[in-house]
mmCIF file of C-alpha atoms and ligand atoms in Angstrom:
data_model
loop_
_atom_site.group_PDB
_atom_site.id
_atom_site.type_symbol
_atom_site.label_atom_id
_atom_site.label_comp_id
_atom_site.label_asym_id
_atom_site.label_seq_id
_atom_site.Cartn_x
_atom_site.Cartn_y
_atom_site.Cartn_z
ATOM 1 C CA MET A 1 22.498 21.303 -34.258
ATOM 2 C CA LYS A 2 21.687 20.818 -30.602
ATOM 3 C CA ILE A 3 20.370 23.815 -28.696
ATOM 4 C CA ASP A 4 22.457 24.865 -25.707
ATOM 5 C CA LYS A 5 21.394 22.999 -22.533
ATOM 6 C CA ASP A 6 21.200 26.164 -20.416
ATOM 7 C CA ILE A 7 18.905 27.798 -22.956
ATOM 8 C CA GLN A 8 16.605 24.750 -22.997
ATOM 9 C CA ASN A 9 16.574 24.676 -19.185
ATOM 10 C CA SER A 10 15.593 28.351 -19.065
ATOM 11 C CA TRP A 11 12.444 27.686 -21.110
ATOM 12 C CA ARG A 12 9.098 27.325 -19.423
ATOM 13 C CA PRO A 13 7.495 23.845 -19.483
ATOM 14 C CA LYS A 14 5.119 24.556 -22.393
ATOM 15 C CA THR A 15 8.072 25.621 -24.550
ATOM 16 C CA GLN A 16 10.089 22.600 -23.479
ATOM 17 C CA MET A 17 7.241 20.280 -24.550
ATOM 18 C CA VAL A 18 7.264 21.756 -28.050
ATOM 19 C CA ARG A 19 10.968 22.407 -28.620
ATOM 20 C CA GLY A 20 12.928 20.481 -26.005
ATOM 21 C CA GLY A 21 15.642 18.250 -27.436
ATOM 22 C CA LEU A 22 15.161 19.543 -30.991
ATOM 23 C CA ASN A 23 18.316 18.687 -32.949
ATOM 24 C CA ARG A 24 17.966 19.892 -36.523
ATOM 25 C CA SER A 25 20.030 18.355 -39.284
ATOM 26 C CA GLU A 26 21.895 20.322 -41.953
ATOM 27 C CA PHE A 27 18.601 20.512 -43.919
ATOM 28 C CA GLY A 28 16.907 22.810 -41.406
ATOM 29 C CA GLU A 29 13.703 20.765 -41.197
ATOM 30 C CA THR A 30 10.897 22.265 -39.068
ATOM 31 C CA SER A 31 9.750 18.979 -37.583
ATOM 32 C CA GLU A 32 12.144 16.517 -35.951
ATOM 33 C CA ALA A 33 13.670 14.134 -38.503
ATOM 34 C CA ILE A 34 13.187 10.367 -38.356
ATOM 35 C CA PHE A 35 16.628 8.792 -38.494
ATOM 36 C CA ALA A 36 15.510 5.398 -39.776
ATOM 37 C CA THR A 37 18.872 3.716 -39.567
ATOM 38 C CA SER A 38 20.152 0.718 -37.685
ATOM 39 C CA GLY A 39 23.819 1.616 -37.946
ATOM 40 C CA TYR A 40 26.261 4.453 -38.606
ATOM 41 C CA VAL A 41 29.385 4.604 -40.767
ATOM 42 C CA TYR A 42 32.940 5.610 -39.940
ATOM 43 C CA GLY A 43 35.331 7.582 -42.120
ATOM 44 C CA ALA A 44 38.243 5.410 -41.013
ATOM 45 C CA ALA A 45 38.964 2.296 -38.972
ATOM 46 C CA GLU A 46 40.481 4.512 -36.255
ATOM 47 C CA GLU A 47 37.143 6.326 -35.836
ATOM 48 C CA ALA A 48 35.383 3.023 -35.209
ATOM 49 C CA GLU A 49 38.056 2.031 -32.691
ATOM 50 C CA ASP A 50 37.688 5.364 -30.863
ATOM 51 C CA ALA A 51 33.912 4.974 -30.768
ATOM 52 C CA PHE A 52 34.032 1.458 -29.330
ATOM 53 C CA LYS A 53 36.691 2.408 -26.785
ATOM 54 C CA ASP A 54 34.483 5.292 -25.594
ATOM 55 C CA ARG A 55 37.104 7.873 -26.571
ATOM 56 C CA VAL A 56 34.472 9.821 -28.510
ATOM 57 C CA ASP A 57 30.750 10.212 -27.965
ATOM 58 C CA ARG A 58 28.989 9.315 -31.216
ATOM 59 C CA PHE A 59 26.289 7.091 -32.674
ATOM 60 C CA ILE A 60 27.422 3.489 -33.095
ATOM 61 C CA TYR A 61 24.314 1.344 -33.441
ATOM 62 C CA SER A 62 20.627 2.095 -32.877
ATOM 63 C CA ARG A 63 20.306 -0.555 -30.163
ATOM 64 C CA PHE A 64 22.559 1.802 -28.138
ATOM 65 C CA SER A 65 21.311 5.192 -29.308
ATOM 66 C CA ASN A 66 19.725 6.999 -32.250
ATOM 67 C CA PRO A 67 19.315 10.736 -32.990
ATOM 68 C CA THR A 68 15.484 10.667 -33.096
ATOM 69 C CA VAL A 69 15.305 8.598 -29.899
ATOM 70 C CA ASP A 70 17.796 10.998 -28.279
ATOM 71 C CA MET A 71 15.504 13.922 -29.066
ATOM 72 C CA PHE A 72 12.629 12.104 -27.342
ATOM 73 C CA GLN A 73 14.821 11.309 -24.314
ATOM 74 C CA ASP A 74 16.065 14.912 -24.065
ATOM 75 C CA ARG A 75 12.521 16.282 -24.267
ATOM 76 C CA MET A 76 11.354 13.832 -21.580
ATOM 77 C CA CYS A 77 14.212 14.943 -19.272
ATOM 78 C CA LEU A 78 13.141 18.575 -19.550
ATOM 79 C CA ILE A 79 9.468 17.805 -18.937
ATOM 80 C CA GLU A 80 10.199 15.553 -15.946
ATOM 81 C CA ASN A 81 13.000 17.804 -14.685
ATOM 82 C CA ALA A 82 15.169 14.660 -14.558
ATOM 83 C CA PRO A 83 18.918 14.423 -15.161
ATOM 84 C CA ALA A 84 18.706 11.476 -17.576
ATOM 85 C CA CYS A 85 16.288 9.325 -19.581
ATOM 86 C CA ARG A 86 16.337 6.052 -21.527
ATOM 87 C CA ALA A 87 13.538 5.249 -23.979
ATOM 88 C CA THR A 88 12.215 1.707 -24.393
ATOM 89 C CA ALA A 89 10.076 -0.196 -26.899
ATOM 90 C CA THR A 90 7.087 -0.494 -24.542
ATOM 91 C CA GLY A 91 6.037 0.512 -21.055
ATOM 92 C CA MET A 92 6.617 -3.025 -19.791
ATOM 93 C CA ALA A 93 10.161 -2.998 -21.175
ATOM 94 C CA ALA A 94 10.674 0.166 -19.107
ATOM 95 C CA VAL A 95 9.219 -1.375 -15.941
ATOM 96 C CA PHE A 96 11.268 -4.559 -16.284
ATOM 97 C CA ALA A 97 14.558 -2.884 -17.252
ATOM 98 C CA SER A 98 14.216 -0.253 -14.504
ATOM 99 C CA MET A 99 14.293 -2.983 -11.851
ATOM 100 C CA ALA A 100 16.166 -5.847 -13.528
ATOM 101 C CA CYS A 101 19.183 -3.613 -14.147
ATOM 102 C CA MET A 102 19.753 -3.057 -10.428
ATOM 103 C CA VAL A 103 18.742 -6.256 -8.613
ATOM 104 C CA LYS A 104 20.560 -9.536 -8.202
ATOM 105 C CA ALA A 105 19.860 -12.923 -6.623
ATOM 106 C CA GLY A 106 19.385 -12.572 -2.868
ATOM 107 C CA ASP A 107 18.029 -9.020 -3.059
ATOM 108 C CA HIS A 108 14.726 -7.954 -1.542
ATOM 109 C CA VAL A 109 12.131 -5.933 -3.468
ATOM 110 C CA VAL A 110 8.893 -4.448 -2.096
ATOM 111 C CA GLY A 111 5.942 -3.558 -4.314
ATOM 112 C CA SER A 112 2.410 -2.297 -3.797
ATOM 113 C CA ARG A 113 -0.379 -4.737 -4.646
ATOM 114 C CA ALA A 114 -2.479 -2.371 -6.742
ATOM 115 C CA VAL A 115 -0.351 -2.225 -9.887
ATOM 116 C CA PHE A 116 -0.824 -2.940 -13.589
ATOM 117 C CA GLY A 117 -1.207 -6.712 -14.109
ATOM 118 C CA SER A 118 2.081 -7.257 -15.938
ATOM 119 C CA CYS A 119 3.998 -5.249 -13.304
ATOM 120 C CA LEU A 120 2.637 -7.589 -10.622
ATOM 121 C CA TYR A 121 3.706 -10.552 -12.795
ATOM 122 C CA ILE A 122 7.281 -9.218 -12.931
ATOM 123 C CA LEU A 123 7.318 -8.710 -9.147
ATOM 124 C CA THR A 124 5.733 -12.024 -8.153
ATOM 125 C CA GLU A 125 6.714 -14.411 -10.970
ATOM 126 C CA ILE A 126 9.755 -13.270 -12.943
ATOM 127 C CA LEU A 127 12.014 -11.653 -10.333
ATOM 128 C CA PRO A 128 11.587 -14.521 -7.817
ATOM 129 C CA ARG A 129 12.678 -16.961 -10.546
ATOM 130 C CA TYR A 130 16.030 -15.145 -10.543
ATOM 131 C CA GLY A 131 16.372 -15.413 -6.793
ATOM 132 C CA VAL A 132 14.978 -11.980 -5.927
ATOM 133 C CA GLU A 133 12.595 -12.066 -3.003
ATOM 134 C CA THR A 134 9.504 -9.918 -3.346
ATOM 135 C CA THR A 135 7.188 -8.647 -0.622
ATOM 136 C CA ILE A 136 3.811 -7.311 -1.754
ATOM 137 C CA VAL A 137 2.086 -4.791 0.515
ATOM 138 C CA ASP A 138 -1.149 -2.829 0.609
ATOM 139 C CA GLY A 139 0.270 0.452 -0.704
ATOM 140 C CA LEU A 140 -2.154 2.532 1.363
ATOM 141 C CA ASP A 141 -1.048 1.032 4.682
ATOM 142 C CA LEU A 142 2.137 2.719 5.917
ATOM 143 C CA ASN A 143 2.462 0.066 8.677
ATOM 144 C CA GLN A 144 2.827 -2.625 6.032
ATOM 145 C CA TRP A 145 5.505 -0.560 4.268
ATOM 146 C CA GLU A 146 7.279 -0.099 7.586
ATOM 147 C CA ASP A 147 7.191 -3.848 8.317
ATOM 148 C CA ALA A 148 8.388 -4.853 4.855
ATOM 149 C CA LEU A 149 11.161 -2.251 4.894
ATOM 150 C CA ARG A 150 12.673 -3.375 8.183
ATOM 151 C CA ARG A 151 14.998 -5.519 6.056
ATOM 152 C CA PRO A 152 17.633 -4.154 3.708
ATOM 153 C CA THR A 153 15.845 -3.665 0.378
ATOM 154 C CA ALA A 154 17.161 -3.007 -3.122
ATOM 155 C CA CYS A 155 14.093 -1.552 -4.735
ATOM 156 C CA VAL A 156 10.543 -0.373 -4.077
ATOM 157 C CA PHE A 157 7.937 -0.311 -6.832
ATOM 158 C CA ILE A 158 4.750 1.784 -6.656
ATOM 159 C CA GLU A 159 1.986 2.765 -9.029
ATOM 160 C CA THR A 160 -0.051 5.855 -8.100
ATOM 161 C CA PRO A 161 -2.815 6.528 -8.998
ATOM 162 C CA SER A 162 -3.259 2.780 -9.306
ATOM 163 C CA ASN A 163 -4.988 0.824 -12.026
ATOM 164 C CA PRO A 164 -7.938 0.407 -11.902
ATOM 165 C CA GLY A 165 -8.706 1.265 -8.261
ATOM 166 C CA LEU A 166 -7.257 4.810 -8.411
ATOM 167 C CA ASP A 167 -5.656 4.479 -4.964
ATOM 168 C CA ILE A 168 -3.278 7.333 -4.172
ATOM 169 C CA ILE A 169 -0.064 6.262 -2.428
ATOM 170 C CA ASP A 170 1.985 8.790 -0.451
ATOM 171 C CA ILE A 171 5.198 8.943 -2.522
ATOM 172 C CA ALA A 172 7.091 11.133 -0.031
ATOM 173 C CA ALA A 173 6.254 8.967 2.996
ATOM 174 C CA VAL A 174 7.087 5.659 1.298
ATOM 175 C CA SER A 175 10.286 7.104 -0.213
ATOM 176 C CA GLU A 176 11.495 8.099 3.239
ATOM 177 C CA LEU A 177 10.944 4.582 4.621
ATOM 178 C CA ALA A 178 12.469 3.019 1.498
ATOM 179 C CA HIS A 179 15.604 5.154 1.631
ATOM 180 C CA ALA A 180 16.157 4.189 5.262
ATOM 181 C CA ALA A 181 16.188 0.550 4.068
ATOM 182 C CA GLY A 182 18.680 1.400 1.326
ATOM 183 C CA ALA A 183 16.140 1.017 -1.477
ATOM 184 C CA LYS A 184 15.742 2.927 -4.729
ATOM 185 C CA VAL A 185 12.130 3.973 -5.302
ATOM 186 C CA VAL A 186 10.617 3.335 -8.743
ATOM 187 C CA ILE A 187 7.300 5.037 -9.548
ATOM 188 C CA ASP A 188 5.054 3.921 -12.408
ATOM 189 C CA ASN A 189 3.692 7.376 -13.262
ATOM 190 C CA VAL A 190 1.501 6.334 -16.191
ATOM 191 C CA PHE A 191 -1.867 7.313 -14.726
ATOM 192 C CA ALA A 192 -0.709 10.798 -13.697
ATOM 193 C CA SER A 193 1.597 11.568 -16.643
ATOM 194 C CA PRO A 194 4.497 13.998 -16.182
ATOM 195 C CA VAL A 195 2.025 16.883 -16.390
ATOM 196 C CA LEU A 196 0.194 16.005 -13.169
ATOM 197 C CA GLN A 197 2.809 14.444 -10.893
ATOM 198 C CA LYS A 198 6.572 14.798 -10.479
ATOM 199 C CA PRO A 199 7.698 11.796 -8.391
ATOM 200 C CA LEU A 200 11.379 12.822 -8.350
ATOM 201 C CA GLU A 201 10.436 16.086 -6.637
ATOM 202 C CA LEU A 202 8.495 14.066 -4.039
ATOM 203 C CA GLY A 203 11.527 11.933 -3.146
ATOM 204 C CA ALA A 204 11.398 9.024 -5.611
ATOM 205 C CA ASP A 205 14.553 7.960 -7.479
ATOM 206 C CA ILE A 206 13.274 6.565 -10.753
ATOM 207 C CA VAL A 207 10.162 7.240 -12.850
ATOM 208 C CA VAL A 208 8.841 4.862 -15.507
ATOM 209 C CA TYR A 209 6.260 5.463 -18.233
ATOM 210 C CA SER A 210 4.266 3.584 -20.732
ATOM 211 C CA ALA A 211 4.476 6.254 -23.440
ATOM 212 C CA THR A 212 1.793 4.229 -25.228
ATOM 213 C CA LYS A 213 -0.747 5.886 -22.951
ATOM 214 C CA HIS A 214 -1.006 9.687 -22.580
ATOM 215 C CA ILE A 215 2.335 10.549 -24.177
ATOM 216 C CA ASP A 216 1.194 9.188 -27.518
ATOM 217 C CA GLY A 217 -2.412 9.468 -26.426
ATOM 218 C CA GLN A 218 -3.703 8.971 -29.943
ATOM 219 C CA GLY A 219 -3.602 5.189 -30.221
ATOM 220 C CA ARG A 220 -0.717 5.001 -32.682
ATOM 221 C CA CYS A 221 2.299 3.299 -31.183
ATOM 222 C CA MET A 222 3.965 1.676 -28.195
ATOM 223 C CA GLY A 223 6.794 3.149 -26.160
ATOM 224 C CA GLY A 224 8.267 3.542 -22.713
ATOM 225 C CA ALA A 225 10.684 5.697 -20.758
ATOM 226 C CA ILE A 226 12.837 5.445 -17.639
ATOM 227 C CA LEU A 227 14.080 8.609 -15.915
ATOM 228 C CA GLY A 228 16.495 9.045 -13.041
ATOM 229 C CA SER A 229 19.929 10.226 -12.005
ATOM 230 C CA GLU A 230 22.863 10.283 -14.419
ATOM 231 C CA ASP A 231 24.647 7.698 -12.324
ATOM 232 C CA TYR A 232 21.696 5.282 -12.492
ATOM 233 C CA CYS A 233 20.913 5.862 -16.185
ATOM 234 C CA ASP A 234 24.509 5.844 -17.441
ATOM 235 C CA ASN A 235 26.204 3.320 -15.174
ATOM 236 C CA VAL A 236 23.444 0.886 -14.202
ATOM 237 C CA LEU A 237 20.650 1.068 -16.782
ATOM 238 C CA LYS A 238 22.613 1.833 -19.946
ATOM 239 C CA PRO A 239 24.797 -1.292 -19.936
ATOM 240 C CA PHE A 240 21.750 -3.444 -19.138
ATOM 241 C CA MET A 241 19.795 -1.964 -22.043
ATOM 242 C CA ARG A 242 22.705 -1.950 -24.435
ATOM 243 C CA HIS A 243 23.219 -5.682 -24.021
ATOM 244 C CA THR A 244 19.595 -6.805 -23.696
ATOM 245 C CA GLY A 245 18.120 -4.517 -26.373
ATOM 246 C CA PRO A 246 14.658 -3.212 -25.375
ATOM 247 C CA SER A 247 15.319 0.022 -27.298
ATOM 248 C CA MET A 248 12.685 2.289 -28.843
ATOM 249 C CA SER A 249 12.392 2.478 -32.633
ATOM 250 C CA PRO A 250 13.196 5.831 -34.284
ATOM 251 C CA PHE A 251 9.746 5.962 -35.888
ATOM 252 C CA ASN A 252 8.007 5.505 -32.535
ATOM 253 C CA ALA A 253 10.279 8.137 -30.974
ATOM 254 C CA TRP A 254 9.135 10.555 -33.682
ATOM 255 C CA VAL A 255 5.437 9.807 -33.099
ATOM 256 C CA LEU A 256 5.965 10.269 -29.359
ATOM 257 C CA LEU A 257 7.817 13.566 -29.869
ATOM 258 C CA LYS A 258 4.680 14.797 -31.685
ATOM 259 C CA GLY A 259 2.606 13.497 -28.765
ATOM 260 C CA LEU A 260 4.680 15.443 -26.245
ATOM 261 C CA GLU A 261 4.053 18.703 -28.129
ATOM 262 C CA THR A 262 0.362 18.590 -27.188
ATOM 263 C CA LEU A 263 0.625 16.594 -23.953
ATOM 264 C CA GLU A 264 -0.167 19.391 -21.508
ATOM 265 C CA LEU A 265 -3.084 20.704 -23.568
ATOM 266 C CA ARG A 266 -4.545 17.232 -23.890
ATOM 267 C CA ILE A 267 -4.070 16.288 -20.225
ATOM 268 C CA GLU A 268 -5.723 19.511 -19.049
ATOM 269 C CA GLN A 269 -8.768 18.865 -21.226
ATOM 270 C CA HIS A 270 -8.839 15.137 -20.325
ATOM 271 C CA CYS A 271 -8.915 16.147 -16.638
ATOM 272 C CA ARG A 272 -11.740 18.643 -17.178
ATOM 273 C CA ASN A 273 -13.764 15.982 -19.013
ATOM 274 C CA ALA A 274 -12.960 13.314 -16.411
ATOM 275 C CA ALA A 275 -13.998 15.572 -13.503
ATOM 276 C CA ASN A 276 -17.176 16.428 -15.359
ATOM 277 C CA ALA A 277 -17.899 12.747 -16.088
ATOM 278 C CA ALA A 278 -17.209 11.796 -12.453
ATOM 279 C CA ALA A 279 -19.660 14.430 -11.177
ATOM 280 C CA PHE A 280 -22.252 13.312 -13.712
ATOM 281 C CA LEU A 281 -21.834 9.621 -12.825
ATOM 282 C CA SER A 282 -22.145 10.447 -9.109
ATOM 283 C CA GLY A 283 -25.638 11.794 -9.734
ATOM 284 C CA LEU A 284 -26.876 8.787 -11.723
ATOM 285 C CA ASP A 285 -29.127 5.980 -10.481
ATOM 286 C CA GLY A 286 -27.946 2.453 -11.168
ATOM 287 C CA LEU A 287 -24.377 2.891 -9.901
ATOM 288 C CA THR A 288 -23.267 1.803 -6.444
ATOM 289 C CA ARG A 289 -19.918 3.625 -6.359
ATOM 290 C CA VAL A 290 -17.977 6.223 -8.363
ATOM 291 C CA VAL A 291 -14.211 6.562 -7.853
ATOM 292 C CA TYR A 292 -12.238 9.608 -8.975
ATOM 293 C CA PRO A 293 -9.426 11.206 -6.950
ATOM 294 C CA GLY A 294 -11.017 14.614 -7.554
ATOM 295 C CA LEU A 295 -14.234 13.663 -5.750
ATOM 296 C CA GLU A 296 -14.352 14.664 -2.088
ATOM 297 C CA SER A 297 -15.650 11.152 -1.380
ATOM 298 C CA HIS A 298 -12.315 9.656 -2.535
ATOM 299 C CA PRO A 299 -10.486 8.314 0.557
ATOM 300 C CA GLN A 300 -7.177 9.944 -0.459
ATOM 301 C CA HIS A 301 -8.640 13.121 -1.935
ATOM 302 C CA GLU A 302 -6.494 15.383 0.275
ATOM 303 C CA LEU A 303 -3.305 13.482 -0.565
ATOM 304 C CA ALA A 304 -4.162 13.639 -4.275
ATOM 305 C CA LYS A 305 -4.552 17.420 -3.944
ATOM 306 C CA ARG A 306 -1.098 17.688 -2.367
ATOM 307 C CA GLN A 307 0.703 15.246 -4.624
ATOM 308 C CA MET A 308 -0.892 15.922 -8.010
ATOM 309 C CA LYS A 309 -1.646 19.027 -10.060
ATOM 310 C CA ASP A 310 -5.011 17.644 -11.174
ATOM 311 C CA PHE A 311 -6.845 14.379 -10.653
ATOM 312 C CA GLY A 312 -6.281 12.381 -13.809
ATOM 313 C CA THR A 313 -8.064 11.075 -16.856
ATOM 314 C CA VAL A 314 -9.666 7.853 -15.576
ATOM 315 C CA VAL A 315 -12.896 7.321 -13.628
ATOM 316 C CA THR A 316 -14.099 3.962 -12.321
ATOM 317 C CA PHE A 317 -17.532 2.935 -11.122
ATOM 318 C CA ASP A 318 -19.582 -0.062 -10.025
ATOM 319 C CA VAL A 319 -22.844 -0.711 -11.796
ATOM 320 C CA ASP A 320 -25.651 -2.142 -9.725
ATOM 321 C CA GLY A 321 -26.223 -5.661 -11.062
ATOM 322 C CA GLY A 322 -22.843 -7.385 -11.372
ATOM 323 C CA LYS A 323 -21.104 -8.651 -14.483
ATOM 324 C CA GLU A 324 -24.312 -9.131 -16.454
ATOM 325 C CA ARG A 325 -25.397 -5.526 -16.126
ATOM 326 C CA ALA A 326 -21.826 -4.231 -16.555
ATOM 327 C CA PHE A 327 -21.588 -6.120 -19.860
ATOM 328 C CA ARG A 328 -25.004 -4.810 -20.969
ATOM 329 C CA PHE A 329 -23.765 -1.295 -20.175
ATOM 330 C CA LEU A 330 -20.550 -1.763 -22.195
ATOM 331 C CA ASN A 331 -22.424 -3.323 -25.094
ATOM 332 C CA GLY A 332 -24.986 -0.510 -25.068
ATOM 333 C CA LEU A 333 -22.410 2.250 -25.592
ATOM 334 C CA ARG A 334 -22.570 3.818 -29.048
ATOM 335 C CA LEU A 335 -19.758 6.388 -28.873
ATOM 336 C CA ILE A 336 -17.344 5.150 -26.186
ATOM 337 C CA ASP A 337 -15.281 2.180 -27.399
ATOM 338 C CA ILE A 338 -14.594 -1.044 -25.505
ATOM 339 C CA SER A 339 -10.788 -1.201 -25.270
ATOM 340 C CA ASN A 340 -8.214 -2.012 -22.615
ATOM 341 C CA ASN A 341 -6.041 0.964 -23.607
ATOM 342 C CA LEU A 342 -6.275 4.301 -21.792
ATOM 343 C CA GLY A 343 -5.195 7.916 -21.968
ATOM 344 C CA ASP A 344 -6.442 8.162 -25.551
ATOM 345 C CA THR A 345 -8.230 11.063 -27.258
ATOM 346 C CA LYS A 346 -11.079 8.584 -27.767
ATOM 347 C CA SER A 347 -13.054 7.634 -24.657
ATOM 348 C CA LEU A 348 -12.444 3.973 -23.856
ATOM 349 C CA VAL A 349 -14.147 1.647 -21.440
ATOM 350 C CA THR A 350 -13.045 -1.693 -20.034
ATOM 351 C CA HIS A 351 -14.236 -4.369 -17.625
ATOM 352 C CA PRO A 352 -11.059 -5.091 -15.596
ATOM 353 C CA ALA A 353 -12.282 -8.292 -13.897
ATOM 354 C CA THR A 354 -12.606 -10.145 -17.229
ATOM 355 C CA THR A 355 -9.733 -8.485 -19.129
ATOM 356 C CA THR A 356 -6.724 -6.656 -17.643
ATOM 357 C CA HIS A 357 -7.046 -8.348 -14.246
ATOM 358 C CA GLN A 358 -8.628 -11.710 -15.228
ATOM 359 C CA ARG A 359 -5.371 -13.541 -14.430
ATOM 360 C CA LEU A 360 -5.592 -12.638 -10.736
ATOM 361 C CA PRO A 361 -7.198 -15.085 -8.282
ATOM 362 C CA ALA A 362 -10.677 -13.933 -7.232
ATOM 363 C CA GLU A 363 -9.530 -13.125 -3.684
ATOM 364 C CA ASP A 364 -6.761 -10.836 -4.985
ATOM 365 C CA ARG A 365 -9.257 -9.064 -7.209
ATOM 366 C CA ALA A 366 -11.539 -8.623 -4.210
ATOM 367 C CA ALA A 367 -8.659 -7.158 -2.155
ATOM 368 C CA LEU A 368 -8.092 -4.629 -4.947
ATOM 369 C CA GLY A 369 -11.771 -3.701 -5.159
ATOM 370 C CA ILE A 370 -12.053 -5.157 -8.662
ATOM 371 C CA SER A 371 -15.545 -6.603 -8.493
ATOM 372 C CA ASP A 372 -17.503 -8.014 -11.433
ATOM 373 C CA SER A 373 -19.513 -4.809 -11.496
ATOM 374 C CA LEU A 374 -16.462 -2.523 -11.843
ATOM 375 C CA VAL A 375 -16.101 -0.485 -15.040
ATOM 376 C CA ARG A 376 -13.055 1.638 -15.924
ATOM 377 C CA LEU A 377 -13.616 4.664 -18.116
ATOM 378 C CA SER A 378 -10.713 6.505 -19.728
ATOM 379 C CA VAL A 379 -12.300 9.845 -20.531
ATOM 380 C CA GLY A 380 -11.331 11.170 -23.960
ATOM 381 C CA LEU A 381 -11.406 14.535 -25.651
ATOM 382 C CA GLU A 382 -14.826 14.297 -27.306
ATOM 383 C CA ASP A 383 -17.454 16.884 -26.353
ATOM 384 C CA ILE A 384 -18.329 16.055 -22.754
ATOM 385 C CA GLU A 385 -22.061 16.337 -23.529
ATOM 386 C CA ASP A 386 -21.756 13.511 -26.085
ATOM 387 C CA ILE A 387 -19.836 11.403 -23.539
ATOM 388 C CA LYS A 388 -22.482 11.995 -20.862
ATOM 389 C CA GLU A 389 -25.369 11.267 -23.246
ATOM 390 C CA ASP A 390 -23.730 7.999 -24.282
ATOM 391 C CA ILE A 391 -23.231 6.928 -20.639
ATOM 392 C CA ALA A 392 -26.811 7.837 -19.758
ATOM 393 C CA GLN A 393 -28.385 5.981 -22.692
ATOM 394 C CA ALA A 394 -26.235 2.859 -22.187
ATOM 395 C CA LEU A 395 -27.059 2.772 -18.481
ATOM 396 C CA ALA A 396 -30.762 3.238 -19.168
ATOM 397 C CA SER A 397 -30.775 0.401 -21.720
ATOM 398 C CA ALA A 398 -28.742 -1.871 -19.397
HETATM 399 C C1 PLP B 1 -0.083 0.253 -19.914
HETATM 400 C C2 PLP B 1 0.629 0.297 -18.650
HETATM 401 C C3 PLP B 1 1.883 -0.310 -18.524
HETATM 402 C C4 PLP B 1 2.529 -1.080 -19.640
HETATM 403 O O1 PLP B 1 2.813 -0.314 -20.766
HETATM 404 P P1 PLP B 1 2.862 -0.906 -22.262
HETATM 405 O O2 PLP B 1 3.244 0.272 -23.082
HETATM 406 O O3 PLP B 1 1.490 -1.438 -22.545
HETATM 407 O O4 PLP B 1 3.879 -1.991 -22.266
HETATM 408 C C5 PLP B 1 2.524 -0.224 -17.286
HETATM 409 N N1 PLP B 1 1.955 0.423 -16.253
HETATM 410 C C6 PLP B 1 0.752 1.016 -16.350
HETATM 411 C C7 PLP B 1 0.185 1.726 -15.167
HETATM 412 C C8 PLP B 1 0.046 0.972 -17.549
HETATM 413 O O5 PLP B 1 -1.160 1.557 -17.624
#
């Protein structure tokens, strides 16, 4: 039984995270059921005909829709305050489908340079192969946006805060320029999560997530989500997804529903730990730079305050002594794990220049501030004193 939409909309966000989209079966289970089924059966041939001719709204095949995945999508809509949502197998499936479904050969797309490596690959390698022309700009420079958006444009793609530089791009300002050029604005909201930043309220049209990150947040499974208007999700995205098949598995939807139930609690504590770690790192010898949007030294600190509810879960810093010392620091950690994932309950550290961003030419890495001494720390939910002690001992031994 689905709960009435108006009732769900009247709930406060914390209630929506726990109960949004809940659709109990006849068995009255407490927790959402996993509908592990690829297909659905019909009582008569006429029912199948009606389903395929869109005369009735029902489940046909799990590449199109599935009850557990629907619950995840409905809960995401409530949390994001978005009219519609489509879940995908991974975050990259969400990024690709969100753009591929609405561009065609001859179209122009503009993206910011400081984005997740695979997103940049889609913008600069895959879309151009299909005849889509991409312009890459420095997301912080509104003049570059203005120049690029003088031409009619189909789509704008932004990641803010960016990975790993933690640049904050002005979503409202870029959306205004993009809309004047006829573009739909897609925001990769992974670093902020729906708890900290609501791009649709700032003027964006479409929000994409890697649910693998904070939404699961416990290192268990992959997933993605695309949110936007009903017209976009139903008429543009749905046919693209239905026929290309990047759908989320019911099991992963169930894991992610459990993740959403504690998302706000976890994000709030992650942010407290990250702010604490950033302040601690700022006072340490042996580092040349600490970047966290919550630090007053961050160049877009004021914008971050306006655009986000808190400053996020990731801190980056440069160790004095280049790659060699950065590696010694990583190898000296006893608690914090070396891993390229982020947004996890476990604190994770990575060296972007040799891992997530190793594919980029050295000059592009330099333009993004990804030096050989840069370390990215995703601050987990362990006791902050243990995190700080581990950082201090690893830095001392490096
Ligand atoms: C991880 C990540 C992605 C890709 O998500 P997957 O679930 O790994 O496919 C996209 N954008 C950002 C900002 C990410 O951190």
